């Protein structure tokens, strides 16, 4: 039973800290015994504000916008995913620059209309939440 072993180890650490305090120590330094590996994930289009919106326009358009996203530099994709793009207008201008050369005019206008409508919705929701 691993949980009982974990509880015993925690109790032992607690006792050691108490002994050190009784001996006059003001601080106790804990050294890591081993490092636990952490999984890292690449930025994903579905983790963005726009990710679920383009699905409404059909599989082909959604895939085309996802391909544009996947071709962006890693840091840019992280910014988009974390919503660190600045204002909503900055975000719209960014997507305009990226999508205009990549999509046919009809699909480009459909995507940008969808994005700008969604940004307006998000802006209204944030404004209402702040009031």
C-alpha atoms as one frame of an Amber mdcrd trajectory, in Angstrom:
protein
   0.000   0.000   0.000   1.765   3.049  -1.314  -0.427   5.524   0.532   0.584
   4.154   3.912   4.244   4.382   2.915   3.699   7.999   1.835   2.026   8.826
   5.146   4.915   7.222   7.064   7.484   9.204   5.067   5.557  12.439   5.677
   5.413  11.688   9.410   9.174  10.972   9.472   9.900  14.286   7.741   7.623
  16.079  10.198   9.459  14.500  13.152  12.849  15.483  11.716  11.712  19.088
  11.281  10.424  19.170  14.872  13.762  17.811  16.174  15.670  20.453  14.219
  13.458  23.233  15.616  13.933  21.963  19.174  17.675  21.980  18.564  17.463
  25.688  17.642  17.271  25.612  13.868  15.333  28.493  12.320  14.956  26.898
   8.919  15.159  23.477   7.392  16.405  22.897   3.859  14.835  20.057   1.945
  16.849  18.625  -0.933  15.037  16.852  -3.742  15.884  13.177  -3.901  14.787
  12.810  -7.507  13.058  14.830 -10.178   9.621  13.845 -11.374   9.384  14.150
 -15.150   6.801  16.591 -16.413   4.917  16.229 -19.646   5.064  19.156 -22.034
   2.457  19.678 -24.683   2.761  21.522 -27.943   0.232  24.314 -28.434  -2.964
  23.057 -30.024  -5.403  24.985 -32.198  -8.363  23.605 -30.238  -6.963  25.268
 -27.102  -7.403  28.711 -28.648 -10.417  31.008 -28.538 -10.849  30.449 -32.259
 -10.346  26.682 -32.158 -13.935  25.585 -31.702 -15.401  28.385 -33.792 -14.105
  27.341 -37.210 -15.669  23.897 -36.833 -19.006  25.608 -37.470 -17.840  26.457
 -40.996 -17.058  22.900 -42.006 -14.231  20.434 -41.856 -12.265  21.820 -44.831
 -12.164  25.400 -43.544 -11.417  24.241 -40.010  -8.524  22.127 -41.275  -7.161
  24.993 -43.391  -7.113  27.392 -40.423  -5.574  24.683 -38.213  -2.798  24.206
 -40.783  -2.077  27.946 -40.716  -1.911  27.778 -36.911   0.394  24.742 -37.002
   2.835  26.569 -39.320   3.269  29.470 -36.874   6.367  29.664 -34.650   6.071
  27.893 -31.298   6.062  31.088 -29.204   3.363  32.676 -31.365   1.179  29.589
 -30.994   1.699  29.718 -27.206   0.689  33.403 -27.152  -2.482  32.681 -29.097
  -3.283  29.737 -26.853  -2.722  31.745 -23.643  -4.626  34.787 -24.987  -1.507
  37.008 -24.816  -2.120  38.688 -28.169  -3.046  42.113 -26.806  -6.437  43.626
 -27.591  -9.213  41.957 -29.525  -8.435  44.236 -32.467  -4.789  43.103 -32.384
  -5.938  39.511 -32.423  -8.235  40.140 -35.407  -5.457  41.933 -37.313  -3.092
  39.036 -36.603  -5.530  36.504 -38.055  -6.204  38.769 -41.038  -2.484  38.815
 -41.880  -2.184  35.041 -41.461  -5.356  33.883 -43.190  -5.719  36.250 -46.164
  -2.906  34.646 -48.199  -3.817  31.118 -47.054  -7.559  30.965 -47.806  -9.735
  31.674 -50.825 -11.622  35.002 -50.455 -15.016  33.449 -49.663 -13.625  31.234
 -46.883 -11.363  34.037 -45.596 -14.328  36.398 -45.194 -16.437  33.697 -43.543
 -13.685  32.938 -41.010 -12.956  36.591 -40.241 -16.671  37.376 -39.840 -16.948
  34.456 -37.445 -13.856  35.491 -35.454 -14.844  39.139 -35.167 -18.360  38.182
 -34.092 -16.919  35.889 -31.446 -14.497  38.573 -30.240 -17.410  40.999 -29.887
 -19.296  38.374 -27.875 -16.262  37.792 -25.600 -15.807  41.538 -25.145 -19.478
  41.951 -24.149 -19.243  39.034 -21.704 -16.096  40.449 -20.064 -17.683  43.891
 -19.853 -20.814  42.457 -18.206 -18.707  40.446 -15.760 -16.781  43.580 -14.761
 -19.956  45.527 -13.961
